[in-house]
Amino acid sequence: MIKEFKLPDIGEGLHEAEVVTWFVKKGDPVKEDENIAEVQTDKAVVEITTPYSGVVHERGGEEGESIKVGETLISIETESEGMNEVESETEQPNVEEGKEASNTPPRRVKAAPTVRKLARQLGVTISEVTPTGRGGKIIADDVRFHAEDLTDKSNEASVPSTSTYSEPIKGVRKKIFENMTHSMNEIPQCTGMDEVDVSRLSEFRGLLKNEMQNGTLTYLSFIVKAVAFALRENPRFNGRVDKENMLFHYQADIHIGIATATEDGLVVPVLKSADRLSVEEIASSIEDLSTRARSKKLRSDELSGSTFTISNTGRNGGFFATPIINPPEVAILGVHSIKRKPVVKDENIQIGDVMGMSITFDHRVIDGEHSAKFMSALEAYLEKPELFIFKGK
């Protein structure tokens, strides 16, 4: 019997998802709850498991194609006699002249979940790996040796490095492509830039680091807290535009998105109710979210609902940039590298820690005056970190 598994709604009112990676192909044996595919939603890459055991009869789409919720993702042959019928249909496929079709039934792959994950990371089709483990089980070294063999063969047949080549825009990169295009086409964006002296913040951070029990106290932790305070005082930057009804909504909650670089592209995990968190709690949350973002372990609700976004490019050494708004938000803050530069204090020139900042805003609903007030409030908190104590959480 052939059972069809339809793409479920995996959250956030999903309408369709793009197939990023298939872990199985037609004819492969599968077990209930086995990972069969990775799909890209608007917010995250999600692994899908099969509810049935049997043999893959048909896949509902190829990698890079989109499948709507309720459409067949995969069909599974679940009865032995049905499996024989499928095999008989595939025993005489179209082959090139001089080649014989294989009647060998698909081999059941024995491998631990960690080994399967390693195979996916190395781009290895696990069913093609020769097992050396006990009972015909594939072990991690089998996957690594197979990957090295593929690399050696690829190098032998590779084209010169000067050749032009192409790659598909898919998965997370495709969503970034679509969102950034929409943002630039839809929103008239203006960027203001300024420098802020964070010398006292550097000292304050050093003192608090010694008191922290766990985790890392980064500059970004203080910046998030300062932004939360500034958003309280400048609620227009925490709003959303309702273009259809020509309304501007002021958001009650402050949920700050942290743009995070991953191997697949930029994702934005969200610190919910950031204004209610301490600096230490913010530091711990950022470390947890960024770690799980890079390992694709974030839940969909942790990638949605942001009201304001921070893009931190400090590690890359740039001092200014023009960040692009993350719709439906109306502003985004770019924080950049900290450099030792001359600063004026009490009419004297000293060397201090100076950070570049950029604020991009939706000029339809935010004016330059609003931007100046927001940046002024933000700079006050960063230049005088003792205000964090007086403000409390």
One Martini backbone bead per residue (centre of mass of N, CA, C, O) as a GRO file, in nm:
protein
  393
    1MET     BB    1   0.096   0.036   0.022
    2ILE     BB    2   0.039   0.374  -0.047
    3LYS     BB    3   0.172   0.652   0.137
    4GLU     BB    4   0.094   0.987   0.198
    5PHE     BB    5   0.305   1.266   0.279
    6LYS     BB    6   0.220   1.569   0.396
    7LEU     BB    7   0.283   1.888   0.430
    8PRO     BB    8   0.317   2.050   0.714
    9ASP     BB    9   0.239   2.278   0.960
   10ILE     BB   10   0.535   2.418   1.129
   11GLY     BB   11   0.450   2.715   1.150
   12GLU     BB   12   0.360   3.046   1.107
   13GLY     BB   13   0.163   3.002   0.866
   14LEU     BB   14   0.240   2.804   0.656
   15HIS     BB   15   0.243   2.754   0.289
   16GLU     BB   16   0.554   2.699   0.219
   17ALA     BB   17   0.839   2.493   0.104
   18GLU     BB   18   1.179   2.434   0.062
   19VAL     BB   19   1.385   2.205  -0.074
   20VAL     BB   20   1.711   2.140   0.030
   21THR     BB   21   1.724   1.825   0.143
   22TRP     BB   22   1.777   1.494   0.061
   23PHE     BB   23   1.808   1.169   0.236
   24VAL     BB   24   1.631   1.039   0.009
   25LYS     BB   25   1.533   0.789  -0.231
   26LYS     BB   26   1.425   0.600  -0.459
   27GLY     BB   27   1.414   0.281  -0.282
   28ASP     BB   28   1.449   0.357  -0.001
   29PRO     BB   29   1.473   0.270   0.315
   30VAL     BB   30   1.241   0.332   0.593
   31LYS     BB   31   1.176   0.474   0.910
   32GLU     BB   32   1.016   0.566   1.158
   33ASP     BB   33   1.138   0.893   1.227
   34GLU     BB   34   1.301   0.949   0.984
   35ASN     BB   35   1.503   1.140   0.813
   36ILE     BB   36   1.423   1.294   0.480
   37ALA     BB   37   1.432   1.623   0.522
   38GLU     BB   38   1.503   1.959   0.424
   39VAL     BB   39   1.337   2.268   0.504
   40GLN     BB   40   1.244   2.598   0.393
   41THR     BB   41   1.141   2.860   0.551
   42ASP     BB   42   1.110   3.187   0.636
   43LYS     BB   43   1.309   3.119   0.907
   44ALA     BB   44   1.390   2.800   0.862
   45VAL     BB   45   1.557   2.496   0.902
   46VAL     BB   46   1.384   2.179   0.863
   47GLU     BB   47   1.333   1.865   0.986
   48ILE     BB   48   1.190   1.574   0.834
   49THR     BB   49   0.973   1.312   0.923
   50THR     BB   50   0.854   0.993   0.905
   51PRO     BB   51   0.548   0.803   0.977
   52TYR     BB   52   0.680   0.572   0.799
   53SER     BB   53   0.738   0.245   0.693
   54GLY     BB   54   0.965   0.153   0.413
   55VAL     BB   55   0.949   0.261   0.072
   56VAL     BB   56   1.041   0.476  -0.158
   57HIS     BB   57   0.835   0.589  -0.423
   58GLU     BB   58   0.806   0.920  -0.394
   59ARG     BB   59   0.883   1.248  -0.468
   60GLY     BB   60   0.742   1.582  -0.454
   61GLY     BB   61   1.043   1.696  -0.502
   62GLU     BB   62   1.310   1.892  -0.558
   63GLU     BB   63   1.578   2.051  -0.511
   64GLY     BB   64   1.451   2.393  -0.488
   65GLU     BB   65   1.165   2.322  -0.448
   66SER     BB   66   0.823   2.392  -0.394
   67ILE     BB   67   0.590   2.314  -0.122
   68LYS     BB   68   0.278   2.285  -0.023
   69VAL     BB   69   0.060   2.279   0.207
   70GLY     BB   70  -0.084   1.947   0.156
   71GLU     BB   71   0.126   1.836  -0.011
   72THR     BB   72   0.321   1.598  -0.140
   73LEU     BB   73   0.632   1.495  -0.022
   74ILE     BB   74   0.583   1.172   0.024
   75SER     BB   75   0.597   0.825  -0.076
   76ILE     BB   76   0.507   0.507   0.086
   77GLU     BB   77   0.590   0.172   0.092
   78THR     BB   78   0.430  -0.066   0.333
   79GLU     BB   79   0.415  -0.335   0.163
   80SER     BB   80   0.559  -0.616   0.049
   81GLU     BB   81   0.393  -0.660  -0.214
   82GLY     BB   82   0.426  -0.367  -0.304
   83MET     BB   83   0.731  -0.370  -0.318
   84ASN     BB   84   0.750  -0.571  -0.549
   85GLU     BB   85   0.606  -0.394  -0.754
   86VAL     BB   86   0.807  -0.167  -0.754
   87GLU     BB   87   1.049  -0.336  -0.839
   88SER     BB   88   0.927  -0.433  -1.112
   89GLU     BB   89   0.910  -0.141  -1.230
   90THR     BB   90   1.242  -0.097  -1.175
   91GLU     BB   91   1.394  -0.338  -1.334
   92GLN     BB   92   1.339  -0.161  -1.628
   93PRO     BB   93   1.510   0.076  -1.698
   94ASN     BB   94   1.646   0.333  -1.851
   95VAL     BB   95   1.929   0.264  -2.055
   96GLU     BB   96   2.216   0.251  -2.181
   97GLU     BB   97   2.375   0.122  -2.421
   98GLY     BB   98   2.531  -0.172  -2.280
   99LYS     BB   99   2.347  -0.163  -2.023
  100GLU     BB  100   2.245  -0.291  -1.715
  101ALA     BB  101   2.006  -0.362  -1.508
  102SER     BB  102   1.936  -0.354  -1.172
  103ASN     BB  103   1.817  -0.614  -0.922
  104THR     BB  104   1.908  -0.479  -0.670
  105PRO     BB  105   1.818  -0.428  -0.375
  106PRO     BB  106   1.798  -0.219  -0.136
  107ARG     BB  107   2.009  -0.114   0.111
  108ARG     BB  108   2.030  -0.123   0.443
  109VAL     BB  109   2.112   0.130   0.656
  110LYS     BB  110   2.373   0.128   0.907
  111ALA     BB  111   2.331   0.413   1.126
  112ALA     BB  112   2.391   0.661   1.313
  113PRO     BB  113   2.283   0.978   1.352
  114THR     BB  114   2.572   1.105   1.361
  115VAL     BB  115   2.662   0.976   1.091
  116ARG     BB  116   2.445   1.099   0.911
  117LYS     BB  117   2.519   1.391   0.970
  118LEU     BB  118   2.808   1.375   0.862
  119ALA     BB  119   2.727   1.306   0.572
  120ARG     BB  120   2.574   1.568   0.518
  121GLN     BB  121   2.813   1.763   0.576
  122LEU     BB  122   3.001   1.605   0.342
  123GLY     BB  123   2.816   1.509   0.095
  124VAL     BB  124   2.717   1.210   0.160
  125THR     BB  125   2.597   0.910   0.041
  126ILE     BB  126   2.531   0.662   0.260
  127SER     BB  127   2.458   0.420   0.058
  128GLU     BB  128   2.772   0.437  -0.070
  129VAL     BB  129   2.893   0.326   0.182
  130THR     BB  130   3.139   0.129   0.321
  131PRO     BB  131   3.121  -0.101   0.562
  132THR     BB  132   3.315  -0.185   0.890
  133GLY     BB  133   3.128  -0.260   1.092
  134ARG     BB  134   2.941  -0.424   1.291
  135GLY     BB  135   2.699  -0.571   1.100
  136GLY     BB  136   2.724  -0.347   0.865
  137LYS     BB  137   2.819  -0.081   0.995
  138ILE     BB  138   2.837   0.259   0.983
  139ILE     BB  139   3.106   0.466   1.034
  140ALA     BB  140   3.270   0.758   1.053
  141ASP     BB  141   3.526   0.667   0.889
  142ASP     BB  142   3.375   0.581   0.638
  143VAL     BB  143   3.278   0.864   0.562
  144ARG     BB  144   3.554   1.003   0.547
  145PHE     BB  145   3.685   0.820   0.332
  146HIS     BB  146   3.470   0.875   0.116
  147ALA     BB  147   3.511   1.181   0.101
  148GLU     BB  148   3.811   1.169   0.018
  149ASP     BB  149   3.764   1.011  -0.243
  150LEU     BB  150   3.584   1.223  -0.377
  151THR     BB  151   3.792   1.452  -0.369
  152ASP     BB  152   4.009   1.318  -0.540
  153LYS     BB  153   3.829   1.281  -0.793
  154SER     BB  154   3.754   1.579  -0.824
  155ASN     BB  155   4.044   1.690  -0.863
  156GLU     BB  156   4.105   1.531  -1.124
  157ALA     BB  157   3.827   1.665  -1.273
  158SER     BB  158   3.885   1.948  -1.245
  159VAL     BB  159   3.870   2.266  -1.311
  160PRO     BB  160   3.994   2.545  -1.350
  161SER     BB  161   3.998   2.818  -1.131
  162THR     BB  162   3.922   3.029  -1.376
  163SER     BB  163   3.653   2.922  -1.405
  164THR     BB  164   3.326   2.939  -1.467
  165TYR     BB  165   3.052   2.924  -1.229
  166SER     BB  166   2.760   2.769  -1.077
  167GLU     BB  167   2.487   2.834  -0.836
  168PRO     BB  168   2.229   2.789  -0.646
  169ILE     BB  169   1.955   2.972  -0.517
  170LYS     BB  170   1.901   2.859  -0.184
  171GLY     BB  171   1.733   2.855   0.087
  172VAL     BB  172   1.847   3.092   0.283
  173ARG     BB  173   1.949   3.262   0.041
  174LYS     BB  174   1.670   3.296  -0.093
  175LYS     BB  175   1.536   3.451   0.143
  176ILE     BB  176   1.732   3.684   0.143
  177PHE     BB  177   1.682   3.772  -0.144
  178GLU     BB  178   1.378   3.836  -0.107
  179ASN     BB  179   1.386   4.029   0.144
  180MET     BB  180   1.588   4.243   0.031
  181THR     BB  181   1.429   4.316  -0.220
  182HIS     BB  182   1.174   4.408  -0.074
  183SER     BB  183   1.301   4.626   0.104
  184MET     BB  184   1.425   4.808  -0.128
  185ASN     BB  185   1.152   4.838  -0.299
  186GLU     BB  186   0.951   4.940  -0.054
  187ILE     BB  187   1.175   5.104   0.118
  188PRO     BB  188   1.268   5.417   0.224
  189GLN     BB  189   1.611   5.453   0.295
  190CYS     BB  190   1.796   5.577   0.585
  191THR     BB  191   2.135   5.673   0.688
  192GLY     BB  192   2.298   5.703   1.000
  193MET     BB  193   2.609   5.834   1.145
  194ASP     BB  194   2.831   5.742   1.427
  195GLU     BB  195   3.018   5.815   1.720
  196VAL     BB  196   3.131   5.629   2.020
  197ASP     BB  197   3.234   5.649   2.351
  198VAL     BB  198   3.353   5.330   2.519
  199SER     BB  199   3.554   5.348   2.761
  200ARG     BB  200   3.371   5.305   3.014
  201LEU     BB  201   3.249   5.041   2.914
  202SER     BB  202   3.511   4.879   2.916
  203GLU     BB  203   3.552   4.899   3.222
  204PHE     BB  204   3.276   4.792   3.314
  205ARG     BB  205   3.303   4.517   3.178
  206GLY     BB  206   3.555   4.422   3.332
  207LEU     BB  207   3.419   4.416   3.611
  208LEU     BB  208   3.176   4.220   3.544
  209LYS     BB  209   3.333   3.970   3.442
  210ASN     BB  210   3.437   3.894   3.734
  211GLU     BB  211   3.122   3.837   3.838
  212MET     BB  212   3.067   3.621   3.653
  213GLN     BB  213   2.977   3.285   3.635
  214ASN     BB  214   2.887   3.274   3.325
  215GLY     BB  215   3.011   3.322   3.034
  216THR     BB  216   2.992   3.604   2.802
  217LEU     BB  217   3.079   3.955   2.809
  218THR     BB  218   2.968   4.152   2.572
  219TYR     BB  219   2.907   4.437   2.406
  220LEU     BB  220   2.629   4.348   2.293
  221SER     BB  221   2.480   4.329   2.563
  222PHE     BB  222   2.482   4.639   2.615
  223ILE     BB  223   2.355   4.730   2.351
  224VAL     BB  224   2.084   4.593   2.387
  225LYS     BB  225   2.008   4.742   2.646
  226ALA     BB  226   2.031   5.029   2.531
  227VAL     BB  227   1.819   4.989   2.310
  228ALA     BB  228   1.581   4.928   2.495
  229PHE     BB  229   1.581   5.205   2.632
  230ALA     BB  230   1.557   5.375   2.367
  231LEU     BB  231   1.281   5.249   2.281
  232ARG     BB  232   1.116   5.352   2.516
  233GLU     BB  233   1.179   5.664   2.436
  234ASN     BB  234   1.144   5.556   2.109
  235PRO     BB  235   0.870   5.394   1.986
  236ARG     BB  236   0.887   5.430   1.674
  237PHE     BB  237   1.125   5.207   1.645
  238ASN     BB  238   0.888   4.982   1.754
  239GLY     BB  239   0.737   4.958   1.480
  240ARG     BB  240   0.462   4.930   1.234
  241VAL     BB  241   0.347   4.890   0.904
  242ASP     BB  242   0.012   4.952   0.760
  243LYS     BB  243  -0.048   4.986   0.436
  244GLU     BB  244  -0.345   4.903   0.381
  245ASN     BB  245  -0.454   5.105   0.641
  246MET     BB  246  -0.274   5.340   0.718
  247LEU     BB  247  -0.083   5.235   0.970
  248PHE     BB  248   0.072   5.278   1.299
  249HIS     BB  249   0.240   5.048   1.511
  250TYR     BB  250   0.283   5.024   1.851
  251GLN     BB  251   0.489   4.830   2.035
  252ALA     BB  252   0.492   4.691   2.351
  253ASP     BB  253   0.715   4.503   2.276
  254ILE     BB  254   1.070   4.406   2.309
  255HIS     BB  255   1.213   4.253   2.017
  256ILE     BB  256   1.544   4.145   1.952
  257GLY     BB  257   1.734   4.113   1.676
  258ILE     BB  258   2.017   3.892   1.583
  259ALA     BB  259   2.243   3.901   1.357
  260THR     BB  260   2.353   3.579   1.211
  261ALA     BB  261   2.618   3.399   1.109
  262THR     BB  262   2.623   3.137   0.867
  263GLU     BB  263   2.683   2.900   0.633
  264ASP     BB  264   2.393   2.977   0.485
  265GLY     BB  265   2.361   3.254   0.641
  266LEU     BB  266   2.140   3.487   0.750
  267VAL     BB  267   2.015   3.509   1.083
  268VAL     BB  268   1.729   3.601   1.331
  269PRO     BB  269   1.737   3.589   1.637
  270VAL     BB  270   1.524   3.630   1.938
  271LEU     BB  271   1.485   3.869   2.198
  272LYS     BB  272   1.263   3.846   2.434
  273SER     BB  273   1.206   4.098   2.629
  274ALA     BB  274   1.481   4.272   2.660
  275ASP     BB  275   1.396   4.495   2.879
  276ARG     BB  276   1.371   4.249   3.115
  277LEU     BB  277   1.675   4.207   3.096
  278SER     BB  278   1.974   4.145   3.185
  279VAL     BB  279   2.291   4.152   3.086
  280GLU     BB  280   2.348   3.856   3.162
  281GLU     BB  281   2.097   3.736   3.020
  282ILE     BB  282   2.169   3.838   2.741
  283ALA     BB  283   2.441   3.696   2.710
  284SER     BB  284   2.331   3.407   2.739
  285SER     BB  285   2.123   3.418   2.505
  286ILE     BB  286   2.315   3.484   2.272
  287GLU     BB  287   2.494   3.235   2.297
  288ASP     BB  288   2.268   3.028   2.256
  289LEU     BB  289   2.143   3.126   1.985
  290SER     BB  290   2.403   3.130   1.809
  291THR     BB  291   2.477   2.833   1.842
  292ARG     BB  292   2.200   2.717   1.730
  293ALA     BB  293   2.208   2.861   1.457
  294ARG     BB  294   2.474   2.714   1.347
  295SER     BB  295   2.317   2.417   1.410
  296LYS     BB  296   2.005   2.422   1.346
  297LYS     BB  297   1.829   2.450   1.654
  298LEU     BB  298   1.603   2.637   1.598
  299ARG     BB  299   1.308   2.761   1.649
  300SER     BB  300   1.064   2.933   1.489
  301ASP     BB  301   0.995   3.128   1.740
  302GLU     BB  302   1.313   3.229   1.746
  303LEU     BB  303   1.262   3.370   1.431
  304SER     BB  304   1.026   3.555   1.551
  305GLY     BB  305   0.890   3.887   1.638
  306SER     BB  306   1.052   4.118   1.573
  307THR     BB  307   1.101   4.492   1.628
  308PHE     BB  308   1.424   4.484   1.623
  309THR     BB  309   1.757   4.526   1.474
  310ILE     BB  310   2.092   4.385   1.505
  311SER     BB  311   2.410   4.460   1.345
  312ASN     BB  312   2.723   4.285   1.388
  313THR     BB  313   3.055   4.393   1.246
  314GLY     BB  314   3.308   4.413   1.435
  315ARG     BB  315   3.483   4.155   1.359
  316ASN     BB  316   3.544   4.274   1.051
  317GLY     BB  317   3.642   4.600   1.095
  318GLY     BB  318   3.421   4.784   1.043
  319PHE     BB  319   3.287   5.126   1.095
  320PHE     BB  320   3.076   5.127   0.855
  321ALA     BB  321   2.724   5.111   0.740
  322THR     BB  322   2.418   4.989   0.545
  323PRO     BB  323   2.169   4.865   0.671
  324ILE     BB  324   1.892   4.647   0.622
  325ILE     BB  325   1.575   4.621   0.656
  326ASN     BB  326   1.352   4.410   0.855
  327PRO     BB  327   1.075   4.304   0.765
  328PRO     BB  328   0.829   4.504   0.933
  329GLU     BB  329   1.028   4.694   1.013
  330VAL     BB  330   1.177   5.047   1.068
  331ALA     BB  331   1.463   4.940   1.187
  332ILE     BB  332   1.836   4.943   1.200
  333LEU     BB  333   2.132   4.842   1.374
  334GLY     BB  334   2.475   4.928   1.341
  335VAL     BB  335   2.762   4.762   1.473
  336HIS     BB  336   3.106   4.815   1.517
  337SER     BB  337   3.410   4.877   1.550
  338ILE     BB  338   3.677   4.915   1.785
  339LYS     BB  339   3.877   5.209   1.826
  340ARG     BB  340   4.172   5.378   1.862
  341LYS     BB  341   4.108   5.724   1.948
  342PRO     BB  342   4.070   6.046   1.941
  343VAL     BB  343   3.949   6.243   2.224
  344VAL     BB  344   3.735   6.477   2.385
  345LYS     BB  345   3.823   6.584   2.731
  346ASP     BB  346   3.807   6.860   2.886
  347GLU     BB  347   3.975   6.995   2.641
  348ASN     BB  348   4.113   6.714   2.591
  349ILE     BB  349   4.335   6.493   2.439
  350GLN     BB  350   4.251   6.149   2.392
  351ILE     BB  351   4.261   5.801   2.423
  352GLY     BB  352   3.999   5.592   2.288
  353ASP     BB  353   3.703   5.408   2.265
  354VAL     BB  354   3.566   5.367   1.935
  355MET     BB  355   3.236   5.348   1.787
  356GLY     BB  356   3.052   5.249   1.520
  357MET     BB  357   2.731   5.376   1.387
  358SER     BB  358   2.413   5.257   1.235
  359ILE     BB  359   2.098   5.402   1.110
  360THR     BB  360   1.817   5.249   0.968
  361PHE     BB  361   1.524   5.403   0.812
  362ASP     BB  362   1.186   5.470   0.763
  363HIS     BB  363   1.096   5.760   0.585
  364ARG     BB  364   0.779   5.744   0.610
  365VAL     BB  365   0.789   5.742   0.962
  366ILE     BB  366   1.089   5.863   0.977
  367ASP     BB  367   1.290   6.115   1.087
  368GLY     BB  368   1.579   6.278   1.146
  369GLU     BB  369   1.498   6.368   1.433
  370HIS     BB  370   1.435   6.090   1.544
  371SER     BB  371   1.715   5.971   1.495
  372ALA     BB  372   1.876   6.168   1.676
  373LYS     BB  373   1.732   6.091   1.944
  374PHE     BB  374   1.800   5.794   1.948
  375MET     BB  375   2.114   5.818   1.932
  376SER     BB  376   2.144   5.995   2.183
  377ALA     BB  377   2.032   5.790   2.386
  378LEU     BB  378   2.227   5.559   2.320
  379GLU     BB  379   2.495   5.710   2.380
  380ALA     BB  380   2.442   5.769   2.679
  381TYR     BB  381   2.453   5.469   2.772
  382LEU     BB  382   2.740   5.400   2.651
  383GLU     BB  383   2.901   5.644   2.798
  384LYS     BB  384   2.704   5.576   3.071
  385PRO     BB  385   2.682   5.277   3.232
  386GLU     BB  386   2.557   5.360   3.514
  387LEU     BB  387   2.261   5.375   3.404
  388PHE     BB  388   2.198   5.074   3.430
  389ILE     BB  389   2.162   5.078   3.738
  390PHE     BB  390   1.934   5.294   3.765
  391LYS     BB  391   1.734   5.135   3.567
  392GLY     BB  392   1.785   4.849   3.560
  393LYS     BB  393   1.587   4.632   3.383
   0.00000   0.00000   0.00000
